[in-house]
PDB file of C-alpha atoms and ligand atoms in Angstrom:
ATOM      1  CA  UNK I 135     -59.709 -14.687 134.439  1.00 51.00           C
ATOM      2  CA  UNK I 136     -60.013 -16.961 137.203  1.00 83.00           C
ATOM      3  CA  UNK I 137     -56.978 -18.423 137.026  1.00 95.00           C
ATOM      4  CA  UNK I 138     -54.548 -19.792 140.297  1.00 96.00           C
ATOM      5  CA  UNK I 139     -52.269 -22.746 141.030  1.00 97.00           C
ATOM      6  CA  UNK I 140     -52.147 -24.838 144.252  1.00 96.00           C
ATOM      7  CA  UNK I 141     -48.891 -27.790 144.079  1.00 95.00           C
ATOM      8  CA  UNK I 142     -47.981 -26.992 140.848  1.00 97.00           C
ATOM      9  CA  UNK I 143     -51.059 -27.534 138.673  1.00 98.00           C
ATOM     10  CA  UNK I 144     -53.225 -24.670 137.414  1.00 98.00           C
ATOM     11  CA  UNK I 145     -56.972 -24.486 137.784  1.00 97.00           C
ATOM     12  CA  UNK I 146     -59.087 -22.287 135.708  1.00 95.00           C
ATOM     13  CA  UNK I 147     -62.635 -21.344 138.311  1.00 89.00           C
ATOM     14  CA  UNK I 148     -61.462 -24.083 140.933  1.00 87.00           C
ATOM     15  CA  UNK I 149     -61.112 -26.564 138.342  1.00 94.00           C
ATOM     16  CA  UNK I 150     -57.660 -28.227 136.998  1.00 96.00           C
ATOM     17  CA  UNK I 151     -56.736 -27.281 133.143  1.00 98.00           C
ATOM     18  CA  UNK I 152     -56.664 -30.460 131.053  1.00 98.00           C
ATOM     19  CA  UNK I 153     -53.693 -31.830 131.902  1.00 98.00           C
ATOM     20  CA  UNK I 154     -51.698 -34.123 128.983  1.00 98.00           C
ATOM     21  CA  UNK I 155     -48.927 -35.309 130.663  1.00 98.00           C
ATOM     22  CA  UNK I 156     -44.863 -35.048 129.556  1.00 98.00           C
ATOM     23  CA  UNK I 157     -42.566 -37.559 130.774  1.00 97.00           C
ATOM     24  CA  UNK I 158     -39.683 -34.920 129.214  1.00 97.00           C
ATOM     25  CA  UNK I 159     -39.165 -33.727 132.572  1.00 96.00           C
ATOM     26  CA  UNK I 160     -36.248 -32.970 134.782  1.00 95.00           C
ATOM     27  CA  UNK I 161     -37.614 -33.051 138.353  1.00 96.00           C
ATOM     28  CA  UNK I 162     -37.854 -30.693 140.753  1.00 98.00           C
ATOM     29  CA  UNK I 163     -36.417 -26.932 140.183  1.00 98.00           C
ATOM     30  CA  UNK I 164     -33.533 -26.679 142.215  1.00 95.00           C
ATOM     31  CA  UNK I 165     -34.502 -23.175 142.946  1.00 95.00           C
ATOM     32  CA  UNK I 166     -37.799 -21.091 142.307  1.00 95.00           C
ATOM     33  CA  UNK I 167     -37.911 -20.542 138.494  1.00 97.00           C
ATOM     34  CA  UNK I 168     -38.337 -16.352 138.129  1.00 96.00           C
ATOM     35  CA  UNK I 169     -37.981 -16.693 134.258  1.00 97.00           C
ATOM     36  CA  UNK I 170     -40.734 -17.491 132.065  1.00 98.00           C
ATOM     37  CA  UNK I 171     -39.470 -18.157 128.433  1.00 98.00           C
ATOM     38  CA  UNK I 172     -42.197 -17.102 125.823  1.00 98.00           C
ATOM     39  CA  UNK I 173     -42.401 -19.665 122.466  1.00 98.00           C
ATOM     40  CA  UNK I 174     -44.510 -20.357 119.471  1.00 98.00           C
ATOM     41  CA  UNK I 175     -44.746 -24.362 118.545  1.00 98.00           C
ATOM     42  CA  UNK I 176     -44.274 -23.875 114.874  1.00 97.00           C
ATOM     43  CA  UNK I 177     -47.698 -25.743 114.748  1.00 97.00           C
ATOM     44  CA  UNK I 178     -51.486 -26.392 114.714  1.00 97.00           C
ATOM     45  CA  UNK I 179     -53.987 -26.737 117.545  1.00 98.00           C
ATOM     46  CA  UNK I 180     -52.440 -26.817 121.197  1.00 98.00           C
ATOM     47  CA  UNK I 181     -53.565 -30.443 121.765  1.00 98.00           C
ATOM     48  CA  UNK I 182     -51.352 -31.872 118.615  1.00 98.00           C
ATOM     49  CA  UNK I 183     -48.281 -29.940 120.452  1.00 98.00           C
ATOM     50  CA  UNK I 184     -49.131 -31.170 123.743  1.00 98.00           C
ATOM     51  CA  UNK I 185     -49.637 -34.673 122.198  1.00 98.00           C
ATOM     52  CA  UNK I 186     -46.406 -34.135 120.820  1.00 98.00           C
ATOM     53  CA  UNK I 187     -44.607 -33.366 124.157  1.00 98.00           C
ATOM     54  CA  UNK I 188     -46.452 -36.207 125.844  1.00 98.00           C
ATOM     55  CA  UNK I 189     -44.581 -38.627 123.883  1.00 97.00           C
ATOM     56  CA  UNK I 190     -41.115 -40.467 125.136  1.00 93.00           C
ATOM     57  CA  UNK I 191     -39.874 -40.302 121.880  1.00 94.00           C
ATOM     58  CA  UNK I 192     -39.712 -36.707 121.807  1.00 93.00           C
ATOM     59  CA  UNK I 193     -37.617 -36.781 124.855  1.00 82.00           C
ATOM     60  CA  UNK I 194     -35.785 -33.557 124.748  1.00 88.00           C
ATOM     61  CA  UNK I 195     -39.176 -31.631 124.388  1.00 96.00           C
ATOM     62  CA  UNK I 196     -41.522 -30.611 126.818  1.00 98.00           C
ATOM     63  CA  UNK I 197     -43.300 -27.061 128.557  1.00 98.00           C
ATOM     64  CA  UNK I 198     -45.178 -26.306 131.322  1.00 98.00           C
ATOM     65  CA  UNK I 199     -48.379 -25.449 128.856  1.00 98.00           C
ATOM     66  CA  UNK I 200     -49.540 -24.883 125.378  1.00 98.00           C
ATOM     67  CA  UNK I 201     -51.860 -21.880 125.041  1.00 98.00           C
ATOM     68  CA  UNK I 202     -53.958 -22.444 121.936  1.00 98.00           C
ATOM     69  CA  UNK I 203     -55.211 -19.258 119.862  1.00 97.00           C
ATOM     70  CA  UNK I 204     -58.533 -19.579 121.506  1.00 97.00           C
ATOM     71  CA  UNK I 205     -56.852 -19.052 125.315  1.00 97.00           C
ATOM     72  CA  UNK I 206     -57.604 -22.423 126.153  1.00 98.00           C
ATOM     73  CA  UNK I 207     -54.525 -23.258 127.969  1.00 98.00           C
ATOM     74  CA  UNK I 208     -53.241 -27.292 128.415  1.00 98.00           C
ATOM     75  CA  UNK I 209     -50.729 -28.091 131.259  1.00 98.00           C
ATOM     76  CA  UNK I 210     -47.953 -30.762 130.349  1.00 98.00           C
ATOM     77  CA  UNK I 211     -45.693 -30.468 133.460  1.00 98.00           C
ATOM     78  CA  UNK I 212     -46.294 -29.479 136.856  1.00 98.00           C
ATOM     79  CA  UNK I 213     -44.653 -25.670 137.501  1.00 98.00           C
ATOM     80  CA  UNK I 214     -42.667 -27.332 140.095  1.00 97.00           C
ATOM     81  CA  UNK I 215     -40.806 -29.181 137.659  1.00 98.00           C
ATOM     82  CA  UNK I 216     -38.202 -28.842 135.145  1.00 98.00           C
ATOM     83  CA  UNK I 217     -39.307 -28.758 131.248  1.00 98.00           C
ATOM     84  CA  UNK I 218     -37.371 -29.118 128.095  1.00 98.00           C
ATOM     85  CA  UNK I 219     -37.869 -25.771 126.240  1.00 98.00           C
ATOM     86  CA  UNK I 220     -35.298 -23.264 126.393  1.00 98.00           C
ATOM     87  CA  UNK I 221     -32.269 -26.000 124.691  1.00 97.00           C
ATOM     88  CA  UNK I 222     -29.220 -24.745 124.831  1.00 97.00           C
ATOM     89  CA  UNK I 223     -29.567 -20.656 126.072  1.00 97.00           C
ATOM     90  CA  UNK I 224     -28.084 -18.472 128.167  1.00 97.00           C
ATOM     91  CA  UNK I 225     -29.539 -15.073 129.337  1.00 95.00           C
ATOM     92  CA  UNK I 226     -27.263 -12.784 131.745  1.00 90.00           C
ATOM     93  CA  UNK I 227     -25.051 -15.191 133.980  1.00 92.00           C
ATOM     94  CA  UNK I 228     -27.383 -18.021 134.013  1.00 95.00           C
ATOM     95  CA  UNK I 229     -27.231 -20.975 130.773  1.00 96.00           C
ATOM     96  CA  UNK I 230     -29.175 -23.293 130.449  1.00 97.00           C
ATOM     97  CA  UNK I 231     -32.415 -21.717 130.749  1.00 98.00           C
ATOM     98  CA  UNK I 232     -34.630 -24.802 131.692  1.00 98.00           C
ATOM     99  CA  UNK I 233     -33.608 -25.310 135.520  1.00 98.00           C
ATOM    100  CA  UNK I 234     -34.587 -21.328 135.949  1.00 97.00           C
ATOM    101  CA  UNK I 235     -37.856 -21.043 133.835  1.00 98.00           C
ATOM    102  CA  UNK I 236     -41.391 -21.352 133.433  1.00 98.00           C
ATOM    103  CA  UNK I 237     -41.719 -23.157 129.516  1.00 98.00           C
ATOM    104  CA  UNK I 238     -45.103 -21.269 128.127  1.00 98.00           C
ATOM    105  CA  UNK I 239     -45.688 -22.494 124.277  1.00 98.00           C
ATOM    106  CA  UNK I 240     -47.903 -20.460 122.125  1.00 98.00           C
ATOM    107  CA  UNK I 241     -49.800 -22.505 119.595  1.00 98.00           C
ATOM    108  CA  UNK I 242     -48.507 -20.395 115.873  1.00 98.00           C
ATOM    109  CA  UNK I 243     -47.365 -21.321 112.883  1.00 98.00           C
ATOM    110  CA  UNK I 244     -44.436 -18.621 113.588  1.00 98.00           C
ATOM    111  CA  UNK I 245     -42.913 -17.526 109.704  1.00 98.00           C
ATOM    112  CA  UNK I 246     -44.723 -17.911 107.172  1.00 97.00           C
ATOM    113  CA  UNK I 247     -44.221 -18.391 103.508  1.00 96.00           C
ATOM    114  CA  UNK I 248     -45.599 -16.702 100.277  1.00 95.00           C
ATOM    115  CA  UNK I 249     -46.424 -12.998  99.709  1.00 93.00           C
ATOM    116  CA  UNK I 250     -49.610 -10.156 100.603  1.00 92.00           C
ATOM    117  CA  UNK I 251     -52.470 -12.145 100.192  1.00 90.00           C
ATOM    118  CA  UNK I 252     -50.972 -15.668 100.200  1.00 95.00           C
ATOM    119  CA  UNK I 253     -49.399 -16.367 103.586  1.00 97.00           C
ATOM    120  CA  UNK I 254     -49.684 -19.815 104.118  1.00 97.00           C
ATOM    121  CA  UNK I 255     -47.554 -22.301 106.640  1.00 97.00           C
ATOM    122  CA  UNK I 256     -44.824 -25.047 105.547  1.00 94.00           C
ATOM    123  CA  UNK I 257     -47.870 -27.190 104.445  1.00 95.00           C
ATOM    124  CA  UNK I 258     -49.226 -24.732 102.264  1.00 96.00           C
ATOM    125  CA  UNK I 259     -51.982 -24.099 104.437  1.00 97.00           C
ATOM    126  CA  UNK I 260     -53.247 -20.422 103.956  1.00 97.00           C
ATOM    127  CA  UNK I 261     -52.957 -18.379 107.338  1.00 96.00           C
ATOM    128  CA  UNK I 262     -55.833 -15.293 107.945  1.00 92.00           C
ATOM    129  CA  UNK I 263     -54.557 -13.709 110.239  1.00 92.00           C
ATOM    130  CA  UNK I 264     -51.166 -12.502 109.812  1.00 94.00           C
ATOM    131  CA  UNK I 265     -48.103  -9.776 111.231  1.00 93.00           C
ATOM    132  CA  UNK I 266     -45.848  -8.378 108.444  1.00 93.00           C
ATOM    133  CA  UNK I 267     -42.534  -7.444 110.221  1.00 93.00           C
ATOM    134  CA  UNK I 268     -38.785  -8.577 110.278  1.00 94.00           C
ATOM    135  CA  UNK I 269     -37.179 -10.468 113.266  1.00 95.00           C
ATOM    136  CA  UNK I 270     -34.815  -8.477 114.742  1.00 92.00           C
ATOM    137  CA  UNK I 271     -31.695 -11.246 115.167  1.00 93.00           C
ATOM    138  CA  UNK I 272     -33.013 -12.035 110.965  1.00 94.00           C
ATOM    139  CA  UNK I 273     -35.501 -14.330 109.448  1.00 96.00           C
ATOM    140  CA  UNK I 274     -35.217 -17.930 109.260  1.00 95.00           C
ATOM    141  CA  UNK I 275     -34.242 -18.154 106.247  1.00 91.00           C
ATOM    142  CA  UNK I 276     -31.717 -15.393 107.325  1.00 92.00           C
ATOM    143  CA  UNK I 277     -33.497 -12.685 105.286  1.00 94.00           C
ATOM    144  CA  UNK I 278     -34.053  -9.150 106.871  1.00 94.00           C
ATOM    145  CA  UNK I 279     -37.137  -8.276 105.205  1.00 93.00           C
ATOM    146  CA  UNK I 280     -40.605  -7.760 106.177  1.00 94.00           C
ATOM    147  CA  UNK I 281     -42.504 -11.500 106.196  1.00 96.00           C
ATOM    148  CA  UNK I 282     -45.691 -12.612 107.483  1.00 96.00           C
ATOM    149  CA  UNK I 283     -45.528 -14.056 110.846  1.00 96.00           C
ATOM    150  CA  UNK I 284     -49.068 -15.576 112.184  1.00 96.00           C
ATOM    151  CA  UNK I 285     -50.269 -12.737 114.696  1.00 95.00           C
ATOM    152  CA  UNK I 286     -51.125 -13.827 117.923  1.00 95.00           C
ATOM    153  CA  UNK I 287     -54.979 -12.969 118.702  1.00 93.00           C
ATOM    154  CA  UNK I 288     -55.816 -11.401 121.693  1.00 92.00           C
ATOM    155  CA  UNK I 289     -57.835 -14.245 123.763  1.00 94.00           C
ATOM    156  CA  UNK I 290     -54.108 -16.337 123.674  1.00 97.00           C
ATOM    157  CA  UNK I 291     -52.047 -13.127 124.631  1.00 95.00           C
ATOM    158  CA  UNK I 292     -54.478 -12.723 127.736  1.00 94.00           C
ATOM    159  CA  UNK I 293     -54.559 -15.382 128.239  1.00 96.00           C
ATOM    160  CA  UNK I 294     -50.864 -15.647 128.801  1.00 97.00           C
ATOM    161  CA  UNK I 295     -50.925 -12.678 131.089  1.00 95.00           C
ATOM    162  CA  UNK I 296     -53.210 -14.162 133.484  1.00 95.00           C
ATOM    163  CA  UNK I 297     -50.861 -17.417 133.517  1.00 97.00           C
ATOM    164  CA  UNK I 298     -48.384 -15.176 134.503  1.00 97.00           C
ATOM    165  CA  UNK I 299     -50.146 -13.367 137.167  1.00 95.00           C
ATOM    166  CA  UNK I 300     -51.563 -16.618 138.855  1.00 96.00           C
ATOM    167  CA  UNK I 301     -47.431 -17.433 138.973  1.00 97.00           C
ATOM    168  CA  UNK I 302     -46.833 -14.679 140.727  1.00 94.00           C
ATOM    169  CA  UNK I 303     -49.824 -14.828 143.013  1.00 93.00           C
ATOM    170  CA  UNK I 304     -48.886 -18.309 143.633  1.00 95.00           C
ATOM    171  CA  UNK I 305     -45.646 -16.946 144.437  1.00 93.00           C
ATOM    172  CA  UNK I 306     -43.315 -18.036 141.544  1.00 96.00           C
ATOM    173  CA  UNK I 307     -40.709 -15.036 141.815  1.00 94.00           C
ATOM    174  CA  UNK I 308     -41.270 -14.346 138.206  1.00 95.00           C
ATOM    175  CA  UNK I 309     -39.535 -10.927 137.763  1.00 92.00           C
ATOM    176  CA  UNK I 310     -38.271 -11.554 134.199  1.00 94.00           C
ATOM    177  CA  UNK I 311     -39.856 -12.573 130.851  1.00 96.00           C
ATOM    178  CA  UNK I 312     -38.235 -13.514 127.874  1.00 96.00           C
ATOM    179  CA  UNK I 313     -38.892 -14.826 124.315  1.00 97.00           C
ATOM    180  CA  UNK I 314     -36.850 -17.816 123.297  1.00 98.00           C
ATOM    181  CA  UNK I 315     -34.798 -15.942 120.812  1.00 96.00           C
ATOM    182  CA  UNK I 316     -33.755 -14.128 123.533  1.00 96.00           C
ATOM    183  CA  UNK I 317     -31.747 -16.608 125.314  1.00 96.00           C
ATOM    184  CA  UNK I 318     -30.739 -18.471 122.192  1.00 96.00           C
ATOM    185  CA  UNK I 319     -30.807 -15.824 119.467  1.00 95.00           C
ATOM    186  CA  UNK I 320     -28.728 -17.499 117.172  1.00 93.00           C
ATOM    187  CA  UNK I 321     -31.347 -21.058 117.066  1.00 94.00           C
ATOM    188  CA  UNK I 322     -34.306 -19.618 117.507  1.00 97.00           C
ATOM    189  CA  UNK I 323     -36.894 -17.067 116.555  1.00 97.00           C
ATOM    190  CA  UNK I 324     -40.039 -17.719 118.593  1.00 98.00           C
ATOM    191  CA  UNK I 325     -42.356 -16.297 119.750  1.00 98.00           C
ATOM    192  CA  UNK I 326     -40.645 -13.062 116.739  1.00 96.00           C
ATOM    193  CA  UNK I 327     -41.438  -9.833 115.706  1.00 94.00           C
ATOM    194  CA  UNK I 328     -45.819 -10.957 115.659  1.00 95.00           C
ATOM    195  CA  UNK I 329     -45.684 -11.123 119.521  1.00 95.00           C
ATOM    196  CA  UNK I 330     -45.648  -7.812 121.713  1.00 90.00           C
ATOM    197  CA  UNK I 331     -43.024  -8.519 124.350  1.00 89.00           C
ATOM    198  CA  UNK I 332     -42.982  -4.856 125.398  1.00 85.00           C
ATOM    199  CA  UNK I 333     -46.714  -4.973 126.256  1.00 85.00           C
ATOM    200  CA  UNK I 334     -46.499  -8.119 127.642  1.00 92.00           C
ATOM    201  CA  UNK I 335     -44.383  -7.170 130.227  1.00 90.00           C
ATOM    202  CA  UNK I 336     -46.232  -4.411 131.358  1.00 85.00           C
ATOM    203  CA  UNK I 337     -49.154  -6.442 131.610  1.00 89.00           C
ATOM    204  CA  UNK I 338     -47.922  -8.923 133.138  1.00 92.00           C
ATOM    205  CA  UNK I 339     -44.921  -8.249 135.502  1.00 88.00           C
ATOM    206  CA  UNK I 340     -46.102  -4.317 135.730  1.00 78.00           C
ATOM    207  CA  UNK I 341     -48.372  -4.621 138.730  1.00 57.00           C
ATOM    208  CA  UNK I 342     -51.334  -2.919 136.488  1.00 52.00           C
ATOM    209  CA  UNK I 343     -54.611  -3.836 137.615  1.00 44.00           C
ATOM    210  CA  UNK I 344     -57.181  -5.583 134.868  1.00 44.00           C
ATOM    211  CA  UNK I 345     -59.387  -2.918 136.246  1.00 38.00           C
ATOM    212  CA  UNK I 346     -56.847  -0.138 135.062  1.00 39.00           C
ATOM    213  CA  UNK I 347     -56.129   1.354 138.533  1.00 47.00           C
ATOM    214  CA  UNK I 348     -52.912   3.375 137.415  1.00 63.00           C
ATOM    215  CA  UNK I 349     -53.438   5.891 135.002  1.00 74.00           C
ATOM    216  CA  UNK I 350     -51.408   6.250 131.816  1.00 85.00           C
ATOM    217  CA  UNK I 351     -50.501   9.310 129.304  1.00 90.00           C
ATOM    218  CA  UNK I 352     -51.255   9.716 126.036  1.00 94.00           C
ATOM    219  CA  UNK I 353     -48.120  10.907 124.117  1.00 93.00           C
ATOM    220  CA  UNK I 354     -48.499  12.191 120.374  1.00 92.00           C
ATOM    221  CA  UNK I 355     -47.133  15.788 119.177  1.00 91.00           C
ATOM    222  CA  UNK I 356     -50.522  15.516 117.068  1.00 92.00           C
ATOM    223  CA  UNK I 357     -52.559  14.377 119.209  1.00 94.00           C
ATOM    224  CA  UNK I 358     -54.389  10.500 119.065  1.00 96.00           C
ATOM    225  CA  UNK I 359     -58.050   9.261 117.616  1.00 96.00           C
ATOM    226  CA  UNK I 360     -59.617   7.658 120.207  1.00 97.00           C
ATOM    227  CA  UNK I 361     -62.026   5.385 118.362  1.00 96.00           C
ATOM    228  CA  UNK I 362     -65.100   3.606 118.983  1.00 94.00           C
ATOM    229  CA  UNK I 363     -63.120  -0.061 118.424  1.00 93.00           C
ATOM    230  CA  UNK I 364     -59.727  -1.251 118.196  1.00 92.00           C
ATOM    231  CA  UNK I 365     -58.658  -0.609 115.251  1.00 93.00           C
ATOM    232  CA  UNK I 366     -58.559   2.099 112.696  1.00 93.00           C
ATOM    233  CA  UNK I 367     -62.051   0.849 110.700  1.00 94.00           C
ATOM    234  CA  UNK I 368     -63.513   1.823 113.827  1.00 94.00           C
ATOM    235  CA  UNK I 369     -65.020   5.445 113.804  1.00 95.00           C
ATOM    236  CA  UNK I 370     -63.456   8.571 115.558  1.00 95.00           C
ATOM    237  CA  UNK I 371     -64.910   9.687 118.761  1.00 94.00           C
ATOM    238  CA  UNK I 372     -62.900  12.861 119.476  1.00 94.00           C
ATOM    239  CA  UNK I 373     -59.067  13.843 119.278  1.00 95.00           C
ATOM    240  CA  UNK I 374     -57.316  13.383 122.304  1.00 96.00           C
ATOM    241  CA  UNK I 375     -54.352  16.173 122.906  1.00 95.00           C
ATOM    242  CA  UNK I 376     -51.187  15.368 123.923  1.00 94.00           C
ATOM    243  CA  UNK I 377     -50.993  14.856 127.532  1.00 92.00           C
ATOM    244  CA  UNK I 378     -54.531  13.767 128.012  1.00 93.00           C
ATOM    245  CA  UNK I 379     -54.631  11.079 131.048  1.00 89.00           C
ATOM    246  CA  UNK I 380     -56.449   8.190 130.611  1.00 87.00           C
ATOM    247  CA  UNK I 381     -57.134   4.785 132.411  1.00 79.00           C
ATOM    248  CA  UNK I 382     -56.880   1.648 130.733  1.00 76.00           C
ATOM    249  CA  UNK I 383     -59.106  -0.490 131.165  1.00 71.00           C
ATOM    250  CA  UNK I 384     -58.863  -2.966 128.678  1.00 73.00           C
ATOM    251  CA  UNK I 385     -56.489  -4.617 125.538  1.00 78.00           C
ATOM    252  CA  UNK I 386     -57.113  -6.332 122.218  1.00 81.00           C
ATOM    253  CA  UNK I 387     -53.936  -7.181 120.381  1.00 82.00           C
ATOM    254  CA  UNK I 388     -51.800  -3.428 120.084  1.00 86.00           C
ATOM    255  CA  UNK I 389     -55.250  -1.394 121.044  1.00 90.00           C
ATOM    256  CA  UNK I 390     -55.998  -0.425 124.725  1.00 89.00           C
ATOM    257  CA  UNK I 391     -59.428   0.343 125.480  1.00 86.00           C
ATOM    258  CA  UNK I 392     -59.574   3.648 127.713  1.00 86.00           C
ATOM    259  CA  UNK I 393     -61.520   6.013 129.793  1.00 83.00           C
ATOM    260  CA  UNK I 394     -60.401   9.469 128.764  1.00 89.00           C
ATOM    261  CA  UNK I 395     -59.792  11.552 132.458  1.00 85.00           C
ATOM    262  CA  UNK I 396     -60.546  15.282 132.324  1.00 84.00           C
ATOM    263  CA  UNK I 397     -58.315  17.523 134.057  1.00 81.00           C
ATOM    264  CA  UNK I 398     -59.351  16.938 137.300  1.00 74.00           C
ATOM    265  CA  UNK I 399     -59.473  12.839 136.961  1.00 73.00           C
ATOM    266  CA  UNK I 400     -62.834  12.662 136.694  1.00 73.00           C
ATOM    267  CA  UNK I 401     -63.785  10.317 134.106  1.00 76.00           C
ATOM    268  CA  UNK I 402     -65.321  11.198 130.705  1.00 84.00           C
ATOM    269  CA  UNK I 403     -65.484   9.381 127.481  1.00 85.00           C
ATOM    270  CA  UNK I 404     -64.271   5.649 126.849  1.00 87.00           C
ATOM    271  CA  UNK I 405     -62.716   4.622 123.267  1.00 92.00           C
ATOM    272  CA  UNK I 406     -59.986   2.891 122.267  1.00 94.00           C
ATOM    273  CA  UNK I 407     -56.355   3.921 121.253  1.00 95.00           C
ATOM    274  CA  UNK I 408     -53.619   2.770 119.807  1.00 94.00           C
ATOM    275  CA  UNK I 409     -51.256   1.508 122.686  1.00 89.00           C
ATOM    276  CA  UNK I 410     -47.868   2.603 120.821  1.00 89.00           C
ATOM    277  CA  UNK I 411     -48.705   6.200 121.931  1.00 91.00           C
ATOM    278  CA  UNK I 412     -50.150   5.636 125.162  1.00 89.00           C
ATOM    279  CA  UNK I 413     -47.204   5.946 128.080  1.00 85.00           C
ATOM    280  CA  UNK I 414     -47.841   3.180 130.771  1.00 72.00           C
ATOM    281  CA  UNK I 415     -45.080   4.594 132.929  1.00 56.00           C
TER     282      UNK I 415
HETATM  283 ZN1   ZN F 257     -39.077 -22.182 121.538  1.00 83.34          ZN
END
């Protein structure tokens, strides 16, 4: 993903994103932001949030982009300048998250309401494609139960990795990512439980190429299915013994796509694995 930045604005293949606008800015960072806060809007398509944000009236709220499910990515303000996102936060000795941080908004729905089968939004819209889990800091409704939370697909999580990297190789000092509940725990609970922050990081801040230049280990007493697709409808190529090296080479939602190494590197058979077993490190 052809992504880079040049004076702020971010251009997909040499050309700019669509760009909608927020006034809800506070000028220039006073220092290089090396935080980027990860949120969901609560919401539908991208464009209604950015719409949203590029209102006056909605002065307190802005980002630096909307990702929409699809990947396509809209910019609202300029990385060189401060958005309103974070609110009131704090996250190790800094508060007041906005003057240090990169604003990325994830278009999701976030909790959901209803039961197995019926998951549907505020509106009573039915949602497909759904994570069961419980937010760690509690639900919304200050349960601590397993709900649905609207999963993330895999185009909008890359696509929020490659934002990140075209920071960095624009060189925003982005060492640190973290979700909004993070730095105001107690307020919020975007992006939650549905999004992978542990993966994101590595993919993101962990130097590991697309290509899948480091190798990684698989890790499972048991051994691990490697399987022709990500996920487990997806037929068993061969067992993979604990220890096997492998080199990822690719990732859709929780599933890496590998190429198993034999003993001597060489590469044999590629599948895919689930990444919860697969040390990065
Ligand atoms: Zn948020």
């Amino acid at each position: 993903m052809a992504y880079t930045i040049k004076n702020g604005i971010l251009s997909h293949s040499a050309n700019a994103v669509r760009q909608v606008r927020s006034p809800n800015t506070g000028g220039p960072f006073p220092q290089p932001p090396a935080i980027a806060v990860i949120h969901f809007t609560a919401g539908g398509s991208a464009a209604s949030s950015a719409n949203w944000f590029a209102s006056k009236q909605n002065k307190n709220s802005s980002a630096h982009v909307v990702i929409d499910r699809d990947g396509t990515i809209i910019q609202c303000v300029p990385f060189d300048q401060v958005a309103w996102h974070a609110g009131k936060s704090t996250w190790r000795n800094l508060s007041g998250l906005n003057r240090y941080s990169i604003g990325i908004e994830l278009a999701n729905w976030g909790a959901l309401q209803g039961g197995p089968g019926n998951w549907h939004n505020a509106s009573g819209q039915k949602i497909e494609n759904v994570f069961v889990g419980t937010h760690r800091n509690g639900n919304p409704d200050g349960s601590h139960k397993p709900i649905g939370w609207e999963a993330y697909p895999p185009a909008q999580f890359e696509a929020a990795v490659a934002l990140v990297k075209a920071l960095k190789a624009a060189a925003y000092p982005i060492t640190e990512i973290v979700g909004h509940d993070d730095i105001a725990p107690v307020r919020k609970s975007d992006p939650g439980p549905a999004f992978n922050m542990a993966r994101f990081r590595e993919y993101a801040l962990g130097g590991r190429d697309d290509n899948g230049a480091n190798t990684a280990v698989i890790k499972s007493p048991g051994g691990l299915n490697l399987r022709a697709g990500p996920g487990t409808a997806h037929a068993v190529i061969l067992l993979l013994a604990d220890g096997t090296k492998v080199l990822p080479i690719g990732l859709n939602g929780s599933w890496l796509e590998v190429t198993v190494l034999d003993s001597a590197g060489n590469p044999t058979k590629t599948g895919w694995v689930h990444s919860h077993y697969v040390d990065l490190d």
